[in-house]
mmCIF file of C-alpha atoms and ligand atoms in Angstrom:
data_model
loop_
_atom_site.group_PDB
_atom_site.id
_atom_site.type_symbol
_atom_site.label_atom_id
_atom_site.label_comp_id
_atom_site.label_asym_id
_atom_site.label_seq_id
_atom_site.Cartn_x
_atom_site.Cartn_y
_atom_site.Cartn_z
ATOM 1 C CA MET V 1 1.054 -6.718 -17.782
ATOM 2 C CA THR V 2 1.417 -10.075 -16.110
ATOM 3 C CA VAL V 3 0.279 -11.781 -12.958
ATOM 4 C CA SER V 4 3.230 -12.311 -10.661
ATOM 5 C CA THR V 5 3.856 -14.199 -7.448
ATOM 6 C CA ALA V 6 6.057 -12.343 -4.987
ATOM 7 C CA GLN V 7 6.631 -15.248 -2.617
ATOM 8 C CA SER V 8 7.896 -18.595 -3.775
ATOM 9 C CA GLN V 9 6.025 -20.665 -1.196
ATOM 10 C CA ALA V 10 2.322 -21.302 -1.722
ATOM 11 C CA PRO V 11 0.618 -20.671 1.637
ATOM 12 C CA THR V 12 -2.739 -21.513 0.120
ATOM 13 C CA CYS V 13 -2.201 -25.117 -1.011
ATOM 14 C CA GLY V 14 -5.140 -27.341 -0.213
ATOM 15 C CA LEU V 15 -7.229 -24.611 1.428
ATOM 16 C CA ALA V 16 -10.659 -23.591 0.162
ATOM 17 C CA PRO V 17 -10.858 -19.941 -0.926
ATOM 18 C CA ALA V 18 -11.912 -17.438 1.705
ATOM 19 C CA LEU V 19 -13.448 -15.368 -1.068
ATOM 20 C CA GLU V 20 -14.181 -16.388 -4.628
ATOM 21 C CA ALA V 21 -15.666 -14.626 -7.647
ATOM 22 C CA THR V 22 -16.774 -16.633 -10.658
ATOM 23 C CA GLY V 23 -17.774 -14.856 -13.856
ATOM 24 C CA VAL V 24 -18.604 -11.706 -11.901
ATOM 25 C CA SER V 25 -19.813 -8.627 -13.777
ATOM 26 C CA LEU V 26 -21.141 -5.326 -12.522
ATOM 27 C CA ILE V 27 -22.953 -2.847 -14.730
ATOM 28 C CA TYR V 28 -23.845 0.589 -13.387
ATOM 29 C CA GLY V 29 -27.068 1.949 -14.868
ATOM 30 C CA ASN V 30 -28.644 0.681 -18.050
ATOM 31 C CA GLY V 31 -29.312 1.539 -21.672
ATOM 32 C CA PRO V 32 -26.867 3.639 -23.656
ATOM 33 C CA THR V 33 -25.323 5.177 -20.517
ATOM 34 C CA ALA V 34 -24.596 1.826 -18.823
ATOM 35 C CA VAL V 35 -21.046 1.436 -17.508
ATOM 36 C CA HIS V 36 -19.558 -2.063 -17.562
ATOM 37 C CA ALA V 37 -17.337 -1.520 -14.535
ATOM 38 C CA VAL V 38 -16.475 -5.193 -13.939
ATOM 39 C CA SER V 39 -16.656 -7.843 -16.666
ATOM 40 C CA GLN V 40 -16.485 -11.609 -16.254
ATOM 41 C CA VAL V 41 -14.017 -11.689 -13.386
ATOM 42 C CA ASP V 42 -12.775 -14.965 -11.916
ATOM 43 C CA LEU V 43 -10.732 -14.451 -8.758
ATOM 44 C CA ALA V 44 -10.054 -16.315 -5.526
ATOM 45 C CA VAL V 45 -8.143 -15.402 -2.397
ATOM 46 C CA HIS V 46 -7.184 -18.009 0.184
ATOM 47 C CA PRO V 47 -6.564 -17.936 3.944
ATOM 48 C CA GLY V 48 -3.049 -16.633 4.600
ATOM 49 C CA GLU V 49 -2.860 -14.895 1.230
ATOM 50 C CA MET V 50 -2.506 -11.183 0.512
ATOM 51 C CA LEU V 51 -3.561 -10.272 -2.986
ATOM 52 C CA ALA V 52 -2.821 -6.848 -4.453
ATOM 53 C CA LEU V 53 -5.307 -5.569 -7.021
ATOM 54 C CA MET V 54 -3.747 -2.975 -9.303
ATOM 55 C CA GLY V 55 -4.764 -1.118 -12.434
ATOM 56 C CA PRO V 56 -5.387 2.313 -13.921
ATOM 57 C CA SER V 57 -7.980 4.715 -12.571
ATOM 58 C CA GLY V 58 -11.456 3.646 -13.622
ATOM 59 C CA SER V 59 -10.444 0.042 -14.326
ATOM 60 C CA GLY V 60 -13.018 -1.293 -11.828
ATOM 61 C CA LYS V 61 -10.897 -2.075 -8.745
ATOM 62 C CA THR V 62 -13.137 -0.402 -6.164
ATOM 63 C CA THR V 63 -16.253 -1.776 -7.818
ATOM 64 C CA LEU V 64 -14.872 -5.318 -7.729
ATOM 65 C CA LEU V 65 -13.893 -4.863 -4.066
ATOM 66 C CA LEU V 66 -17.423 -3.692 -3.247
ATOM 67 C CA VAL V 67 -18.926 -6.702 -5.003
ATOM 68 C CA LEU V 68 -16.538 -9.085 -3.218
ATOM 69 C CA GLY V 69 -17.342 -7.334 0.065
ATOM 70 C CA CYS V 70 -21.051 -7.964 -0.526
ATOM 71 C CA LEU V 71 -21.702 -4.202 -0.568
ATOM 72 C CA LEU V 72 -22.807 -4.235 -4.206
ATOM 73 C CA GLN V 73 -24.786 -7.011 -5.849
ATOM 74 C CA ALA V 74 -23.169 -8.483 -8.950
ATOM 75 C CA SER V 75 -25.090 -8.057 -12.209
ATOM 76 C CA ALA V 76 -23.934 -11.548 -13.177
ATOM 77 C CA GLY V 77 -21.772 -14.328 -11.773
ATOM 78 C CA ARG V 78 -21.270 -15.768 -8.302
ATOM 79 C CA VAL V 79 -19.558 -14.586 -5.137
ATOM 80 C CA ARG V 80 -18.745 -17.167 -2.485
ATOM 81 C CA VAL V 81 -17.659 -16.232 1.029
ATOM 82 C CA GLU V 82 -15.916 -19.124 2.769
ATOM 83 C CA GLY V 83 -17.662 -21.469 0.352
ATOM 84 C CA GLN V 84 -21.107 -19.934 0.793
ATOM 85 C CA ASP V 85 -22.837 -18.601 -2.332
ATOM 86 C CA ILE V 86 -24.256 -15.236 -1.280
ATOM 87 C CA ALA V 87 -26.725 -14.946 -4.184
ATOM 88 C CA HIS V 88 -29.797 -16.001 -2.260
ATOM 89 C CA LEU V 89 -28.925 -14.715 1.176
ATOM 90 C CA PRO V 90 -31.426 -12.234 2.596
ATOM 91 C CA GLN V 91 -30.115 -8.741 3.408
ATOM 92 C CA VAL V 92 -29.975 -9.450 7.134
ATOM 93 C CA ALA V 93 -27.824 -12.546 6.621
ATOM 94 C CA LEU V 94 -25.604 -10.634 4.210
ATOM 95 C CA SER V 95 -25.097 -7.826 6.741
ATOM 96 C CA HIS V 96 -24.264 -10.394 9.406
ATOM 97 C CA LEU V 97 -21.767 -12.095 7.108
ATOM 98 C CA ARG V 98 -20.087 -8.761 6.375
ATOM 99 C CA LEU V 99 -20.039 -7.763 10.003
ATOM 100 C CA THR V 100 -18.650 -11.040 11.343
ATOM 101 C CA ARG V 101 -16.365 -12.313 8.568
ATOM 102 C CA MET V 102 -15.033 -9.173 6.878
ATOM 103 C CA GLY V 103 -13.025 -6.124 7.863
ATOM 104 C CA PHE V 104 -12.893 -3.017 5.660
ATOM 105 C CA ILE V 105 -10.086 -0.447 5.449
ATOM 106 C CA PHE V 106 -10.335 2.746 3.396
ATOM 107 C CA GLN V 107 -7.928 5.413 2.199
ATOM 108 C CA SER V 108 -9.586 8.110 4.311
ATOM 109 C CA TYR V 109 -9.610 6.094 7.585
ATOM 110 C CA ASN V 110 -13.286 6.976 8.320
ATOM 111 C CA LEU V 111 -12.668 7.386 12.055
ATOM 112 C CA PHE V 112 -15.135 9.216 14.271
ATOM 113 C CA PRO V 113 -13.371 12.484 15.204
ATOM 114 C CA ALA V 114 -15.177 12.798 18.536
ATOM 115 C CA LEU V 115 -14.085 9.334 19.692
ATOM 116 C CA THR V 116 -10.638 8.315 20.945
ATOM 117 C CA ALA V 117 -8.628 5.599 19.204
ATOM 118 C CA LEU V 118 -9.849 3.088 21.764
ATOM 119 C CA GLU V 119 -13.479 4.225 21.492
ATOM 120 C CA ASN V 120 -13.352 4.001 17.686
ATOM 121 C CA VAL V 121 -12.280 0.361 17.970
ATOM 122 C CA GLN V 122 -14.729 -0.347 20.778
ATOM 123 C CA LEU V 123 -17.614 0.947 18.688
ATOM 124 C CA ALA V 124 -16.854 -1.746 16.114
ATOM 125 C CA LEU V 125 -16.520 -4.360 18.867
ATOM 126 C CA GLU V 126 -19.903 -3.365 20.242
ATOM 127 C CA LEU V 127 -21.512 -3.603 16.789
ATOM 128 C CA LYS V 128 -20.034 -7.062 16.379
ATOM 129 C CA GLY V 129 -21.080 -8.220 19.849
ATOM 130 C CA HIS V 130 -17.528 -8.629 21.142
ATOM 131 C CA PRO V 131 -16.225 -7.576 24.572
ATOM 132 C CA LEU V 132 -15.044 -3.965 24.636
ATOM 133 C CA GLN V 133 -11.928 -5.042 26.587
ATOM 134 C CA GLU V 134 -10.560 -6.508 23.349
ATOM 135 C CA GLY V 135 -9.989 -2.966 22.059
ATOM 136 C CA ARG V 136 -6.740 -2.457 23.970
ATOM 137 C CA GLY V 137 -5.245 -5.683 22.632
ATOM 138 C CA LEU V 138 -6.217 -4.806 19.063
ATOM 139 C CA LEU V 139 -4.576 -1.386 19.335
ATOM 140 C CA ARG V 140 -1.459 -2.925 20.915
ATOM 141 C CA GLN V 141 -1.327 -5.349 18.020
ATOM 142 C CA VAL V 142 -1.031 -2.462 15.562
ATOM 143 C CA GLY V 143 1.593 -0.708 17.716
ATOM 144 C CA LEU V 144 -0.708 1.885 19.296
ATOM 145 C CA GLY V 145 -0.749 0.702 22.902
ATOM 146 C CA GLU V 146 0.481 4.160 23.945
ATOM 147 C CA ARG V 147 -2.132 6.097 21.965
ATOM 148 C CA LEU V 148 -5.385 4.623 23.285
ATOM 149 C CA GLY V 149 -6.752 7.942 24.533
ATOM 150 C CA ASN V 150 -5.739 10.064 21.529
ATOM 151 C CA TYR V 151 -8.407 11.534 19.295
ATOM 152 C CA PRO V 152 -7.907 11.186 15.515
ATOM 153 C CA ARG V 153 -6.724 14.816 15.295
ATOM 154 C CA GLN V 154 -3.949 13.899 17.747
ATOM 155 C CA LEU V 155 -2.680 11.053 15.550
ATOM 156 C CA SER V 156 -0.477 11.014 12.458
ATOM 157 C CA GLY V 157 -1.864 9.676 9.165
ATOM 158 C CA GLY V 158 -0.072 6.370 9.662
ATOM 159 C CA GLU V 159 -1.401 6.078 13.205
ATOM 160 C CA LYS V 160 -4.936 6.852 12.038
ATOM 161 C CA GLN V 161 -4.683 4.092 9.461
ATOM 162 C CA ARG V 162 -3.457 1.735 12.207
ATOM 163 C CA VAL V 163 -6.537 2.572 14.278
ATOM 164 C CA ALA V 164 -8.645 1.812 11.195
ATOM 165 C CA ILE V 165 -6.834 -1.512 10.828
ATOM 166 C CA ALA V 166 -7.420 -2.339 14.507
ATOM 167 C CA ARG V 167 -11.079 -1.494 13.987
ATOM 168 C CA ALA V 168 -11.212 -3.741 10.915
ATOM 169 C CA LEU V 169 -9.762 -6.562 13.045
ATOM 170 C CA ALA V 170 -12.539 -6.242 15.623
ATOM 171 C CA GLY V 171 -14.465 -9.489 15.736
ATOM 172 C CA ASP V 172 -11.556 -11.440 14.214
ATOM 173 C CA PRO V 173 -12.655 -11.379 10.547
ATOM 174 C CA ALA V 174 -11.334 -14.010 8.142
ATOM 175 C CA ILE V 175 -11.200 -11.532 5.255
ATOM 176 C CA LEU V 176 -9.674 -8.039 5.045
ATOM 177 C CA LEU V 177 -10.639 -5.752 2.165
ATOM 178 C CA ALA V 178 -8.691 -2.520 1.764
ATOM 179 C CA ASP V 179 -9.156 0.216 -0.839
ATOM 180 C CA GLU V 180 -5.935 2.199 -1.329
ATOM 181 C CA PRO V 181 -4.963 2.065 2.369
ATOM 182 C CA THR V 182 -1.653 3.880 1.860
ATOM 183 C CA ALA V 183 -2.708 6.466 -0.711
ATOM 184 C CA ALA V 184 -2.793 9.272 1.857
ATOM 185 C CA LEU V 185 0.460 8.293 3.582
ATOM 186 C CA ASP V 186 4.077 9.255 3.040
ATOM 187 C CA SER V 187 6.473 6.587 1.949
ATOM 188 C CA ALA V 188 7.748 5.511 5.416
ATOM 189 C CA ASN V 189 4.292 5.353 6.984
ATOM 190 C CA GLY V 190 2.888 3.659 3.889
ATOM 191 C CA ARG V 191 5.536 0.981 4.027
ATOM 192 C CA ALA V 192 4.949 0.378 7.750
ATOM 193 C CA VAL V 193 1.209 0.027 7.185
ATOM 194 C CA VAL V 194 1.746 -2.409 4.324
ATOM 195 C CA LYS V 195 4.138 -4.470 6.435
ATOM 196 C CA LEU V 196 1.588 -4.551 9.250
ATOM 197 C CA LEU V 197 -1.148 -5.719 6.877
ATOM 198 C CA ALA V 198 1.112 -8.416 5.424
ATOM 199 C CA ASP V 199 2.011 -9.673 8.909
ATOM 200 C CA LEU V 200 -1.646 -9.752 9.950
ATOM 201 C CA VAL V 201 -2.459 -11.823 6.902
ATOM 202 C CA HIS V 202 0.473 -14.208 7.035
ATOM 203 C CA ASP V 203 0.724 -14.726 10.811
ATOM 204 C CA GLN V 204 -2.982 -14.937 11.495
ATOM 205 C CA GLY V 205 -4.155 -16.855 8.439
ATOM 206 C CA ARG V 206 -6.449 -14.135 7.166
ATOM 207 C CA ALA V 207 -7.167 -13.495 3.507
ATOM 208 C CA ALA V 208 -6.763 -9.982 2.139
ATOM 209 C CA ILE V 209 -7.428 -8.090 -1.048
ATOM 210 C CA ILE V 210 -5.690 -4.732 -1.164
ATOM 211 C CA VAL V 211 -6.574 -2.324 -3.961
ATOM 212 C CA THR V 212 -3.593 -0.150 -4.660
ATOM 213 C CA HIS V 213 -1.511 1.940 -7.025
ATOM 214 C CA ASP V 214 1.401 1.412 -4.660
ATOM 215 C CA PRO V 215 4.221 -0.870 -5.834
ATOM 216 C CA ARG V 216 5.281 -1.390 -2.176
ATOM 217 C CA ILE V 217 2.049 -3.301 -1.597
ATOM 218 C CA GLY V 218 2.726 -5.368 -4.688
ATOM 219 C CA ASP V 219 6.187 -6.233 -3.366
ATOM 220 C CA LEU V 220 4.862 -7.458 -0.023
ATOM 221 C CA SER V 221 1.894 -9.333 -1.519
ATOM 222 C CA ASP V 222 1.740 -13.002 -2.390
ATOM 223 C CA ARG V 223 0.098 -12.231 -5.701
ATOM 224 C CA VAL V 224 -0.523 -9.181 -7.856
ATOM 225 C CA VAL V 225 -3.565 -9.098 -10.095
ATOM 226 C CA HIS V 226 -3.926 -6.391 -12.725
ATOM 227 C CA MET V 227 -7.246 -5.017 -13.952
ATOM 228 C CA GLU V 228 -7.985 -3.059 -17.083
ATOM 229 C CA ASP V 229 -11.375 -2.019 -18.452
ATOM 230 C CA GLY V 230 -13.157 -4.135 -15.850
ATOM 231 C CA ARG V 231 -11.258 -7.305 -16.670
ATOM 232 C CA ILE V 232 -8.476 -9.214 -14.962
ATOM 233 C CA LEU V 233 -5.422 -9.397 -17.198
ATOM 234 C CA ALA V 234 -4.050 -12.892 -17.624
HETATM 235 N N1 ATP T 1 -21.807 4.592 -8.608
HETATM 236 C C1 ATP T 1 -21.409 4.616 -9.886
HETATM 237 N N2 ATP T 1 -22.290 4.864 -10.872
HETATM 238 C C2 ATP T 1 -21.930 4.851 -12.173
HETATM 239 N N3 ATP T 1 -20.674 4.603 -12.599
HETATM 240 C C3 ATP T 1 -19.752 4.347 -11.643
HETATM 241 C C4 ATP T 1 -20.064 4.355 -10.256
HETATM 242 N N4 ATP T 1 -18.935 4.076 -9.558
HETATM 243 C C5 ATP T 1 -17.968 3.926 -10.473
HETATM 244 N N5 ATP T 1 -18.437 4.072 -11.722
HETATM 245 C C6 ATP T 1 -17.688 3.907 -12.980
HETATM 246 O O1 ATP T 1 -17.227 2.555 -13.030
HETATM 247 C C7 ATP T 1 -15.918 2.479 -13.541
HETATM 248 C C8 ATP T 1 -15.008 1.792 -12.526
HETATM 249 O O2 ATP T 1 -14.904 2.632 -11.389
HETATM 250 P P1 ATP T 1 -14.075 2.216 -10.085
HETATM 251 O O3 ATP T 1 -14.328 3.241 -9.054
HETATM 252 O O4 ATP T 1 -14.398 0.809 -9.738
HETATM 253 O O5 ATP T 1 -12.571 2.288 -10.618
HETATM 254 P P2 ATP T 1 -11.182 2.216 -9.844
HETATM 255 O O6 ATP T 1 -10.336 1.241 -10.603
HETATM 256 O O7 ATP T 1 -11.413 1.960 -8.407
HETATM 257 O O8 ATP T 1 -10.575 3.664 -10.068
HETATM 258 P P3 ATP T 1 -9.609 4.566 -9.109
HETATM 259 O O9 ATP T 1 -8.235 3.952 -9.215
HETATM 260 O O10 ATP T 1 -9.673 5.921 -9.702
HETATM 261 O O11 ATP T 1 -10.179 4.506 -7.707
HETATM 262 C C9 ATP T 1 -15.500 3.902 -13.886
HETATM 263 O O12 ATP T 1 -15.756 4.108 -15.256
HETATM 264 C C10 ATP T 1 -16.430 4.753 -13.039
HETATM 265 O O13 ATP T 1 -16.682 6.002 -13.648
HETATM 266 MG MG1 MG T 2 -11.037 3.070 -6.676
#
């Protein structure tokens, strides 16, 4: 497989990477049962760029995303967030970096069922020390201005994922990390969610890495990177 560029223009020229991995490896366990989930990965994503990370099951996509999201410590190599090497940051600083600079989106939405759409977003705003009033604007931005008071059970899959995206946008993060955000959605809803993510990245100058098996995400991305056996294919 090859690395391809879906858009001809290069929105990233001259900008420092928002997120950069250099020689990153991640080994689960040790001894004969050790799993080399990520091996010697070099990867950078820039402000305004949406990068799709694709590859077969077990190729290390989620693991790499967790390392880049500072949720797992690399066994080797360096991760830089907006130029800052995270290797020697204490846990508290790392948590703060994650909370303020990154937004996470998952396949299963991870919404609190007992909270409305607005309250789910406001919980994230509260955690991040931002005014709760921002919640309405974030939900309007993802097209859910009319669903503020709905509980997750009263929302479609696509709408739930939009709430999760609004929540990820709380605190205005520079970096969005999404693990198979459309895997649970039908084709129309999946496409709408991908389009929304692409717009949020391109219009607002965010950087995004989207792990996916979904060719629609590849089509709307600036770059597609393929992984196999823990490595990025050139
Ligand atoms: N916590 C863990 N402990 C041990 N091995 C793990 C752990 N998590 C994942 N692995 C192994 O690491 C490898 C990479 O897994 P990973 O979840 O990153 O793959 P993936 O590309 O995201 O796959 P999928 O497309 O199925 O989600 C696999 O061999 C997996 O079994
Ligand atoms: Mg995975």
